[in-house]
Short mmCIF file of C-alpha atoms and ligand atoms in Angstrom, two decimals:
data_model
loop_
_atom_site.label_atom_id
_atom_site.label_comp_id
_atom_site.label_asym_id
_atom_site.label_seq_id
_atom_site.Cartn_x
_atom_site.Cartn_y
_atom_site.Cartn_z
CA UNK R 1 10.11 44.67 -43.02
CA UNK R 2 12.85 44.47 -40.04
CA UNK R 3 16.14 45.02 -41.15
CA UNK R 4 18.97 42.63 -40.45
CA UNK R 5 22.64 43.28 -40.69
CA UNK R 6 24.86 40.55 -41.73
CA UNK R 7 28.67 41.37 -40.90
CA UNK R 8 31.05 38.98 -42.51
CA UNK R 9 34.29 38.03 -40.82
CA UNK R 10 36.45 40.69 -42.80
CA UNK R 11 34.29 43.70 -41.30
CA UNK R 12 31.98 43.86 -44.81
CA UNK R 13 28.36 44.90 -43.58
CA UNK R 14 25.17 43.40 -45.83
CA UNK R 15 21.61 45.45 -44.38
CA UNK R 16 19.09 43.80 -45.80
CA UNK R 17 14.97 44.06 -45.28
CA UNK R 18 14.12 40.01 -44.39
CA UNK R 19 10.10 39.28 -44.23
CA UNK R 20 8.79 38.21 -41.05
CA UNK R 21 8.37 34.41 -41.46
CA UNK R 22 11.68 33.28 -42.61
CA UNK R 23 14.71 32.66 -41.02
CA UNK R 24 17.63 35.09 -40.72
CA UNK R 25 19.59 32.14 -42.32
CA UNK R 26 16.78 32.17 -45.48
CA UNK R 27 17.69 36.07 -45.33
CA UNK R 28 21.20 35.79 -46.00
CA UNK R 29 20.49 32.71 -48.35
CA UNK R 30 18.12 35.05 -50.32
CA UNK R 31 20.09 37.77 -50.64
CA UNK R 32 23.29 35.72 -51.47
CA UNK R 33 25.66 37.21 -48.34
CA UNK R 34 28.32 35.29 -48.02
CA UNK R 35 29.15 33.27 -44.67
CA UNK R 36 26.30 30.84 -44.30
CA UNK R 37 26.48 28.01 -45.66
CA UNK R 38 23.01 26.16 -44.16
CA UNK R 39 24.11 22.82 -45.97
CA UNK R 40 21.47 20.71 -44.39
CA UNK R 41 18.95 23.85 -45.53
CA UNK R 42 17.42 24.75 -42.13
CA UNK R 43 16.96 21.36 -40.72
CA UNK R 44 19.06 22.01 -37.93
CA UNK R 45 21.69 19.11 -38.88
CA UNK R 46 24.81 20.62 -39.64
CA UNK R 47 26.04 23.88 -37.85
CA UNK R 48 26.65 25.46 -40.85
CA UNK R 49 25.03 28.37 -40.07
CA UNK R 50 26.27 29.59 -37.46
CA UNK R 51 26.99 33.12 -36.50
CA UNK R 52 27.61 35.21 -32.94
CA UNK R 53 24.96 37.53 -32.41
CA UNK R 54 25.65 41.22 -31.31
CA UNK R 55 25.89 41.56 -27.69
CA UNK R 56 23.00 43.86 -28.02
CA UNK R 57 20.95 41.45 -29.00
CA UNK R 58 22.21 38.32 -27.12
CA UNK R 59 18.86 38.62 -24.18
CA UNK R 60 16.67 40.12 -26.65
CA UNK R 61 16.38 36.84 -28.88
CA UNK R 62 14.03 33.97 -27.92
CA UNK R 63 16.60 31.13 -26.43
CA UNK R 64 17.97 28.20 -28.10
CA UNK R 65 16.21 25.05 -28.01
CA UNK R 66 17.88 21.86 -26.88
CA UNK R 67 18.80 20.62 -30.62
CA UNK R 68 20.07 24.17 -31.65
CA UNK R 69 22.48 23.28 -28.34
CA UNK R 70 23.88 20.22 -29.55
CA UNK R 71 24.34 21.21 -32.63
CA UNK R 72 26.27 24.50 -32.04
CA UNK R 73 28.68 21.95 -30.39
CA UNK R 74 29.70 20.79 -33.71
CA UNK R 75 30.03 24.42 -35.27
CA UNK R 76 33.62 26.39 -35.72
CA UNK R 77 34.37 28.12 -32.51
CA UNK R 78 30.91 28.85 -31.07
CA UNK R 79 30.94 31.48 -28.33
CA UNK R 80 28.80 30.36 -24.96
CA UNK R 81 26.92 33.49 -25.24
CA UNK R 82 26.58 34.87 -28.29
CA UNK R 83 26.55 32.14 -30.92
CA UNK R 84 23.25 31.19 -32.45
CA UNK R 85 22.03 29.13 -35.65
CA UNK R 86 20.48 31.13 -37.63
CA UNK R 87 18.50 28.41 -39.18
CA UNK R 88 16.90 28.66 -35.55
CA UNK R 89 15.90 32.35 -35.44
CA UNK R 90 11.85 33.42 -36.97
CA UNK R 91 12.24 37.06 -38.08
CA UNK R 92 9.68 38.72 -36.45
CA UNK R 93 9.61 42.78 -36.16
CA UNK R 94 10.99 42.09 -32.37
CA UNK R 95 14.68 41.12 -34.82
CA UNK R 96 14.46 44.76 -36.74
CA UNK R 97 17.76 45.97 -36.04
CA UNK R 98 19.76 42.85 -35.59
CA UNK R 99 23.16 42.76 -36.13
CA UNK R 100 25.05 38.73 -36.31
CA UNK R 101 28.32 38.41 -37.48
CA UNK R 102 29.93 35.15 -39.19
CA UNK R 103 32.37 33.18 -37.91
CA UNK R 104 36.16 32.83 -39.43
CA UNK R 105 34.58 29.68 -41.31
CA UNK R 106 32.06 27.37 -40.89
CA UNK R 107 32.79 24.00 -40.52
FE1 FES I 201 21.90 23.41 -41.01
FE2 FES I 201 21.09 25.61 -39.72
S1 FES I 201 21.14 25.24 -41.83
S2 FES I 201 21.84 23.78 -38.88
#
């Protein structure tokens, strides 16, 4: 199972194994890591989910589709480059390794 790390804003690390098939928001939902909120639960519809992915990883991940766009406009500080919903992102074995970090807050 790949292993994702979640970094919260303070610096605290959360590795966790996430199956292939769900989200890496569903991964930090399911293993209750604080940070992501997903209040519209994966729909795309509220930003809440947002994270900035290591730069690492930034041209490694498939890229965002149009909606993921717009929405990020409405999330807390997104970055240009590295900020990503991770409603958005399919963990596949490609994502074993990843590293995202929260924002400050979500919205
Ligand atoms: Fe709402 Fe990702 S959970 S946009």
């Amino acid at each position: 199972m790949p292993k994702i790390t979640y970094v919260e804003h303070g610096g605290s690390e959360h590795v966790v194994e996430v199956s292939t098939g769900l989200t890496v928001m569903e991964g930090a939902r399911d293993n209750n890591i604080p940070g992501i909120d997903a209040d519209c639960g994966g729909a795309c519809a509220c930003s809440t989910c947002h994270v900035y992915v290591h730069r690492d990883w930034v041209e490694k991940l498939p890229a965002r589709e149009p909606m993921e766009e717009d929405m990020l406009d409405f999330a807390y500080e997104p970055d240009p480059v590295r900020s990503r919903l991770t409603c958005q992102l399919k963990v596949t074995d490609a994502l074993d390794g990843l590293v995202v970090q929260m924002p400050e807050k979500q919205i």
